[in-house]
Amino acid sequence: MTSSGQHQRRALFVTLHYPPAIGSGVQRMLAFSRDLSALGWTIDVLSVSENALPELSAGRVSEIPTTTRVLKALAIDSAKTLSIWRRYPLQLALPDRWMSWRFGAIISGRRYIKK
């Protein structure tokens, strides 16, 4: 509870699309976290480690609200990490090439919830 007796509003976003990643999904999640922070919410974001992202923009990190905590889950890009001569078994990338993130996200998410 806050000093005014109200419960603090808190949200955990679990998303692959957050700075320093690039793309339209990034803009959407960044705006959502920025807008909720401005309304008094405490926002934490669970995203992927940078080594799994195909394109990065370090400048986007400065757009994250200072009150937002970003947690990184271990992930690999199957197409980049598991390929031999630019080929890899399709099963390693179903439903997409970042599917390994789900394991890291579950571990990191549970650790976050326990705290």
Coordinates of C-alpha atoms in Angstrom, one line a residue:
M1 CA 0.0 0.0 0.0
T2 CA 1.1 3.5 -0.6
S3 CA 1.0 6.3 2.0
S4 CA -2.5 7.3 0.9
G5 CA -3.8 3.8 1.7
Q6 CA -4.2 2.8 -2.0
H7 CA -2.6 -0.3 -3.4
Q8 CA 0.2 0.3 -5.8
R9 CA -0.6 -0.8 -9.3
R10 CA 2.1 -3.0 -10.8
A11 CA 2.4 -4.8 -14.1
L12 CA 4.9 -7.3 -15.6
F13 CA 5.1 -7.2 -19.4
V14 CA 6.5 -10.4 -21.0
T15 CA 7.6 -9.5 -24.5
L16 CA 10.2 -10.2 -27.1
H17 CA 9.6 -6.7 -28.5
Y18 CA 11.3 -4.1 -26.2
P19 CA 14.3 -1.9 -26.6
P20 CA 17.1 -2.2 -27.7
A21 CA 15.2 -4.4 -30.3
I22 CA 13.9 -2.7 -33.4
G23 CA 10.4 -3.0 -35.0
S24 CA 6.8 -1.9 -34.8
G25 CA 6.0 -4.2 -31.8
V26 CA 8.8 -2.5 -29.9
Q27 CA 7.2 0.9 -30.4
R28 CA 3.9 -0.4 -29.2
M29 CA 5.2 -2.0 -26.0
L30 CA 7.5 1.0 -25.2
A31 CA 4.5 3.4 -25.5
F32 CA 2.4 1.2 -23.4
S33 CA 5.0 1.0 -20.6
R34 CA 5.6 4.7 -20.8
D35 CA 1.9 5.6 -20.7
L36 CA 1.2 3.4 -17.7
S37 CA 4.2 4.7 -15.9
A38 CA 2.9 8.2 -16.4
L39 CA -0.4 7.1 -14.8
G40 CA 1.4 5.9 -11.7
W41 CA 1.9 2.2 -12.5
T42 CA 5.1 0.4 -11.6
I43 CA 6.1 -1.4 -14.8
D44 CA 8.6 -4.3 -15.0
V45 CA 9.4 -5.8 -18.4
L46 CA 10.7 -9.4 -19.0
S47 CA 12.4 -9.5 -22.4
V48 CA 15.1 -11.4 -24.2
S49 CA 18.9 -11.1 -24.0
E50 CA 20.4 -8.9 -26.7
N51 CA 22.4 -11.8 -28.2
A52 CA 19.1 -13.3 -29.6
L53 CA 18.0 -10.1 -31.3
P54 CA 18.6 -9.7 -35.1
E55 CA 18.8 -5.9 -35.0
L56 CA 19.5 -3.5 -32.1
S57 CA 19.3 0.2 -31.5
A58 CA 21.2 1.3 -28.4
G59 CA 19.5 4.7 -28.7
R60 CA 16.1 3.2 -28.0
V61 CA 17.2 2.2 -24.5
S62 CA 17.1 5.9 -23.5
E63 CA 13.4 6.0 -24.2
I64 CA 12.6 3.4 -21.5
P65 CA 11.0 5.2 -18.5
T66 CA 13.5 5.5 -15.6
T67 CA 11.1 3.8 -13.3
T68 CA 10.8 0.7 -15.5
R69 CA 12.9 -2.3 -14.6
V70 CA 13.9 -4.5 -17.5
L71 CA 14.7 -8.2 -16.9
K72 CA 16.5 -10.2 -19.5
A73 CA 15.8 -13.9 -20.1
L74 CA 18.3 -16.2 -21.8
A75 CA 17.4 -16.8 -25.5
I76 CA 19.1 -17.8 -28.7
D77 CA 18.2 -17.1 -32.3
S78 CA 18.0 -20.6 -33.8
A79 CA 18.7 -19.4 -37.3
K80 CA 21.9 -17.7 -36.2
T81 CA 23.2 -19.9 -33.4
L82 CA 22.2 -23.4 -34.5
S83 CA 22.8 -23.2 -38.3
I84 CA 25.6 -24.9 -40.2
W85 CA 26.3 -23.3 -43.6
R86 CA 23.1 -21.2 -43.1
R87 CA 20.9 -24.3 -42.6
Y88 CA 19.3 -25.6 -39.5
P89 CA 16.5 -28.2 -38.8
L90 CA 13.1 -26.6 -39.0
Q91 CA 12.1 -28.3 -35.7
L92 CA 14.6 -26.1 -33.9
A93 CA 12.7 -23.0 -35.0
L94 CA 9.0 -23.9 -34.4
P95 CA 6.9 -21.8 -34.0
D96 CA 9.7 -19.3 -34.7
R97 CA 13.4 -19.0 -34.5
W98 CA 13.2 -17.4 -31.0
M99 CA 11.2 -20.2 -29.4
S100 CA 14.1 -21.0 -27.0
W101 CA 13.1 -17.8 -25.2
R102 CA 10.1 -19.5 -23.5
F103 CA 12.4 -21.6 -21.3
G104 CA 14.4 -18.6 -20.1
A105 CA 11.3 -16.5 -19.7
I106 CA 9.7 -19.2 -17.5
I107 CA 12.7 -19.4 -15.3
S108 CA 13.2 -15.6 -15.0
G109 CA 9.4 -15.0 -14.6
R110 CA 9.2 -17.5 -11.7
R111 CA 12.2 -15.9 -10.0
Y112 CA 10.6 -12.5 -10.4
I113 CA 7.3 -13.6 -8.9
K114 CA 9.0 -15.2 -5.9
K115 CA 10.7 -11.9 -5.1

